[in-house]
């Protein structure tokens, strides 16, 4: 019985805990930890997108970002700058809210794959050398939240994908990879 419960953590226990009041808590420490992670990570990513799109938070705005994308070989630069900015903005907000979590993660993963392929990949692993370190961390956090699920303190808590799992992680990684491949192939 114990092994069965360990393997299937979502199954409710047949016997209440000694200190149980019969009610499930609103949130566990894990739910609060996921909320903290999603809010910090998601809002910073949304802010990064707002820098690209609107010039907020010290960003250069869309025109300068489009020029940067053209210098990287994305032509015309403006549509690609909009796609990247919206992916970061909406993906970040989605993760922060725990809303459509696998799709939000996919948006961030796709942008990070593009960043690694066009900017940081040639510089090795470490951020100090301009490498992929930061991009890999962003992609891994997004994928991890899709796999674990956003927790009970999320908009997705009522939907099947709100629990996370292999399928949700596969959707996030698959869509992010396909989106990046399409963008890189154009």
mmCIF file of C-alpha atoms in Angstrom:
data_model
loop_
_atom_site.group_PDB
_atom_site.id
_atom_site.type_symbol
_atom_site.label_atom_id
_atom_site.label_comp_id
_atom_site.label_asym_id
_atom_site.label_seq_id
_atom_site.Cartn_x
_atom_site.Cartn_y
_atom_site.Cartn_z
ATOM 1 C CA UNK A 1 0.000 0.000 0.000
ATOM 2 C CA UNK A 2 2.802 2.420 0.877
ATOM 3 C CA UNK A 3 4.618 1.689 -2.398
ATOM 4 C CA UNK A 4 1.390 2.235 -4.322
ATOM 5 C CA UNK A 5 0.885 5.649 -2.669
ATOM 6 C CA UNK A 6 4.477 6.686 -3.352
ATOM 7 C CA UNK A 7 4.165 5.769 -7.035
ATOM 8 C CA UNK A 8 0.814 7.521 -7.355
ATOM 9 C CA UNK A 9 1.203 10.634 -5.212
ATOM 10 C CA UNK A 10 -2.024 12.189 -6.420
ATOM 11 C CA UNK A 11 -4.122 9.330 -5.021
ATOM 12 C CA UNK A 12 -5.784 10.329 -1.764
ATOM 13 C CA UNK A 13 -4.937 8.340 1.325
ATOM 14 C CA UNK A 14 -7.603 5.913 2.455
ATOM 15 C CA UNK A 15 -7.011 6.850 6.064
ATOM 16 C CA UNK A 16 -6.851 10.436 7.354
ATOM 17 C CA UNK A 17 -3.726 11.708 9.042
ATOM 18 C CA UNK A 18 -3.793 11.914 12.836
ATOM 19 C CA UNK A 19 -3.783 15.710 12.772
ATOM 20 C CA UNK A 20 -6.127 16.067 9.803
ATOM 21 C CA UNK A 21 -9.197 18.267 10.097
ATOM 22 C CA UNK A 22 -10.797 16.533 7.138
ATOM 23 C CA UNK A 23 -10.110 19.512 4.882
ATOM 24 C CA UNK A 24 -7.381 19.710 2.307
ATOM 25 C CA UNK A 25 -5.127 22.756 2.844
ATOM 26 C CA UNK A 26 -5.469 25.617 0.381
ATOM 27 C CA UNK A 27 -1.800 25.333 -0.459
ATOM 28 C CA UNK A 28 1.179 23.279 0.543
ATOM 29 C CA UNK A 29 4.740 24.521 0.874
ATOM 30 C CA UNK A 30 5.346 23.098 -2.616
ATOM 31 C CA UNK A 31 2.425 25.127 -4.016
ATOM 32 C CA UNK A 32 3.776 28.297 -2.398
ATOM 33 C CA UNK A 33 7.281 27.533 -3.656
ATOM 34 C CA UNK A 34 5.976 27.040 -7.200
ATOM 35 C CA UNK A 35 4.020 30.293 -6.947
ATOM 36 C CA UNK A 36 7.140 32.160 -5.852
ATOM 37 C CA UNK A 37 9.189 30.610 -8.663
ATOM 38 C CA UNK A 38 6.494 31.299 -11.271
ATOM 39 C CA UNK A 39 5.995 34.902 -10.165
ATOM 40 C CA UNK A 40 9.673 35.826 -10.049
ATOM 41 C CA UNK A 41 10.636 33.982 -13.199
ATOM 42 C CA UNK A 42 7.492 34.811 -15.172
ATOM 43 C CA UNK A 43 7.380 38.502 -14.313
ATOM 44 C CA UNK A 44 11.058 39.008 -15.109
ATOM 45 C CA UNK A 45 10.567 37.262 -18.465
ATOM 46 C CA UNK A 46 7.470 39.373 -19.155
ATOM 47 C CA UNK A 47 9.501 42.477 -18.317
ATOM 48 C CA UNK A 48 12.216 41.340 -20.714
ATOM 49 C CA UNK A 49 9.593 41.070 -23.458
ATOM 50 C CA UNK A 50 8.261 44.524 -22.562
ATOM 51 C CA UNK A 51 11.793 45.898 -22.982
ATOM 52 C CA UNK A 52 11.874 44.572 -26.543
ATOM 53 C CA UNK A 53 8.350 45.614 -27.494
ATOM 54 C CA UNK A 54 7.759 48.870 -25.651
ATOM 55 C CA UNK A 55 11.126 50.095 -24.394
ATOM 56 C CA UNK A 56 9.992 49.690 -20.784
ATOM 57 C CA UNK A 57 12.382 49.009 -17.890
ATOM 58 C CA UNK A 58 15.347 50.512 -19.732
ATOM 59 C CA UNK A 59 14.794 48.528 -22.925
ATOM 60 C CA UNK A 60 15.534 49.777 -26.414
ATOM 61 C CA UNK A 61 12.019 49.277 -27.810
ATOM 62 C CA UNK A 62 10.798 47.642 -30.971
ATOM 63 C CA UNK A 63 12.680 49.695 -33.567
ATOM 64 C CA UNK A 64 16.107 49.104 -32.011
ATOM 65 C CA UNK A 65 15.261 45.462 -31.270
ATOM 66 C CA UNK A 66 14.251 44.985 -34.920
ATOM 67 C CA UNK A 67 17.611 46.393 -36.038
ATOM 68 C CA UNK A 68 19.349 43.956 -33.716
ATOM 69 C CA UNK A 69 17.372 41.058 -35.166
ATOM 70 C CA UNK A 70 18.276 42.133 -38.700
ATOM 71 C CA UNK A 71 21.947 42.194 -37.697
ATOM 72 C CA UNK A 72 21.520 38.566 -36.608
ATOM 73 C CA UNK A 73 20.140 37.658 -40.043
ATOM 74 C CA UNK A 74 16.400 37.759 -39.302
ATOM 75 C CA UNK A 75 14.844 39.634 -42.218
ATOM 76 C CA UNK A 76 12.728 41.606 -41.924
ATOM 77 C CA UNK A 77 13.714 42.219 -38.330
ATOM 78 C CA UNK A 78 10.514 43.771 -37.048
ATOM 79 C CA UNK A 79 8.220 40.702 -37.284
ATOM 80 C CA UNK A 80 10.860 38.547 -35.605
ATOM 81 C CA UNK A 81 11.368 41.145 -32.870
ATOM 82 C CA UNK A 82 7.591 41.189 -32.289
ATOM 83 C CA UNK A 83 7.468 37.367 -32.133
ATOM 84 C CA UNK A 84 10.360 37.241 -29.648
ATOM 85 C CA UNK A 85 8.973 40.089 -27.527
ATOM 86 C CA UNK A 86 5.460 38.635 -27.443
ATOM 87 C CA UNK A 87 6.811 35.164 -26.664
ATOM 88 C CA UNK A 88 8.690 36.534 -23.672
ATOM 89 C CA UNK A 89 5.878 38.844 -22.543
ATOM 90 C CA UNK A 90 2.998 36.384 -22.908
ATOM 91 C CA UNK A 91 5.034 33.327 -21.951
ATOM 92 C CA UNK A 92 6.238 35.100 -18.832
ATOM 93 C CA UNK A 93 2.751 36.280 -17.878
ATOM 94 C CA UNK A 94 1.350 32.796 -18.546
ATOM 95 C CA UNK A 95 3.895 31.219 -16.225
ATOM 96 C CA UNK A 96 3.401 33.896 -13.566
ATOM 97 C CA UNK A 97 -0.361 33.302 -13.562
ATOM 98 C CA UNK A 98 -0.086 29.559 -14.091
ATOM 99 C CA UNK A 99 -2.269 30.004 -17.166
ATOM 100 C CA UNK A 100 -1.886 27.649 -20.134
ATOM 101 C CA UNK A 101 1.380 26.610 -18.539
ATOM 102 C CA UNK A 102 2.620 24.178 -21.233
ATOM 103 C CA UNK A 103 2.078 26.813 -23.951
ATOM 104 C CA UNK A 104 3.696 29.551 -21.866
ATOM 105 C CA UNK A 105 6.693 27.287 -21.294
ATOM 106 C CA UNK A 106 6.837 26.446 -25.016
ATOM 107 C CA UNK A 107 6.992 30.143 -25.918
ATOM 108 C CA UNK A 108 9.960 30.718 -23.609
ATOM 109 C CA UNK A 109 11.738 27.530 -24.656
ATOM 110 C CA UNK A 110 11.413 28.482 -28.336
ATOM 111 C CA UNK A 111 12.879 31.944 -27.776
ATOM 112 C CA UNK A 112 15.771 30.510 -25.759
ATOM 113 C CA UNK A 113 16.590 27.919 -28.431
ATOM 114 C CA UNK A 114 16.729 30.749 -30.970
ATOM 115 C CA UNK A 115 18.935 32.831 -28.674
ATOM 116 C CA UNK A 116 21.310 29.907 -28.215
ATOM 117 C CA UNK A 117 21.437 29.140 -31.932
ATOM 118 C CA UNK A 118 21.992 32.719 -33.096
ATOM 119 C CA UNK A 119 23.713 34.597 -30.283
ATOM 120 C CA UNK A 120 25.113 32.708 -27.321
ATOM 121 C CA UNK A 121 25.911 29.265 -28.717
ATOM 122 C CA UNK A 122 29.122 30.363 -30.393
ATOM 123 C CA UNK A 123 30.487 31.675 -27.092
ATOM 124 C CA UNK A 124 30.509 28.440 -25.087
ATOM 125 C CA UNK A 125 28.798 27.594 -21.853
ATOM 126 C CA UNK A 126 29.372 30.494 -19.476
ATOM 127 C CA UNK A 127 27.551 33.827 -19.345
ATOM 128 C CA UNK A 128 30.826 35.604 -18.523
ATOM 129 C CA UNK A 129 31.990 34.701 -22.039
ATOM 130 C CA UNK A 130 28.589 35.482 -23.604
ATOM 131 C CA UNK A 131 27.651 31.786 -23.590
ATOM 132 C CA UNK A 132 24.456 29.763 -23.226
ATOM 133 C CA UNK A 133 24.364 29.486 -19.426
ATOM 134 C CA UNK A 134 21.479 31.927 -18.870
ATOM 135 C CA UNK A 135 19.450 30.717 -21.876
ATOM 136 C CA UNK A 136 19.733 27.092 -20.772
ATOM 137 C CA UNK A 137 18.588 28.019 -17.251
ATOM 138 C CA UNK A 138 15.535 29.851 -18.575
ATOM 139 C CA UNK A 139 14.571 26.947 -20.852
ATOM 140 C CA UNK A 140 15.069 24.391 -18.068
ATOM 141 C CA UNK A 141 12.987 26.346 -15.554
ATOM 142 C CA UNK A 142 10.154 26.731 -18.089
ATOM 143 C CA UNK A 143 10.269 23.026 -18.959
ATOM 144 C CA UNK A 144 10.403 22.064 -15.277
ATOM 145 C CA UNK A 145 7.303 24.093 -14.426
ATOM 146 C CA UNK A 146 5.448 22.433 -17.312
ATOM 147 C CA UNK A 147 6.556 19.000 -16.076
ATOM 148 C CA UNK A 148 5.809 19.607 -12.379
ATOM 149 C CA UNK A 149 2.671 21.646 -13.012
ATOM 150 C CA UNK A 150 2.019 25.179 -11.787
ATOM 151 C CA UNK A 151 0.604 24.105 -8.412
ATOM 152 C CA UNK A 152 -2.747 24.742 -6.771
ATOM 153 C CA UNK A 153 -2.209 28.501 -6.649
ATOM 154 C CA UNK A 154 -2.612 28.859 -10.410
ATOM 155 C CA UNK A 155 -5.255 29.539 -13.027
ATOM 156 C CA UNK A 156 -4.592 26.081 -14.515
ATOM 157 C CA UNK A 157 -5.487 24.222 -11.309
ATOM 158 C CA UNK A 158 -8.919 23.335 -12.710
ATOM 159 C CA UNK A 159 -7.624 21.871 -15.963
ATOM 160 C CA UNK A 160 -6.005 18.482 -16.627
ATOM 161 C CA UNK A 161 -2.753 20.062 -17.806
ATOM 162 C CA UNK A 162 -2.558 21.996 -14.516
ATOM 163 C CA UNK A 163 -1.141 18.935 -12.760
ATOM 164 C CA UNK A 164 1.901 18.716 -15.022
ATOM 165 C CA UNK A 165 3.356 15.467 -16.243
ATOM 166 C CA UNK A 166 5.226 13.884 -19.120
ATOM 167 C CA UNK A 167 2.640 14.955 -21.702
ATOM 168 C CA UNK A 168 2.739 18.587 -20.596
ATOM 169 C CA UNK A 169 6.544 18.599 -20.650
ATOM 170 C CA UNK A 170 6.513 16.995 -24.118
ATOM 171 C CA UNK A 171 4.079 19.635 -25.405
ATOM 172 C CA UNK A 172 6.230 22.456 -24.011
ATOM 173 C CA UNK A 173 9.478 21.050 -25.385
ATOM 174 C CA UNK A 174 7.954 19.901 -28.669
ATOM 175 C CA UNK A 175 6.149 23.136 -29.494
ATOM 176 C CA UNK A 176 9.096 25.231 -28.345
ATOM 177 C CA UNK A 177 11.448 23.193 -30.520
ATOM 178 C CA UNK A 178 9.174 23.264 -33.563
ATOM 179 C CA UNK A 179 8.634 27.011 -33.189
ATOM 180 C CA UNK A 180 12.367 27.580 -32.935
ATOM 181 C CA UNK A 181 13.057 25.342 -35.938
ATOM 182 C CA UNK A 182 10.512 27.197 -38.055
ATOM 183 C CA UNK A 183 11.916 30.571 -37.024
ATOM 184 C CA UNK A 184 15.506 29.486 -37.623
ATOM 185 C CA UNK A 185 14.587 27.941 -40.976
ATOM 186 C CA UNK A 186 12.969 31.079 -42.399
#
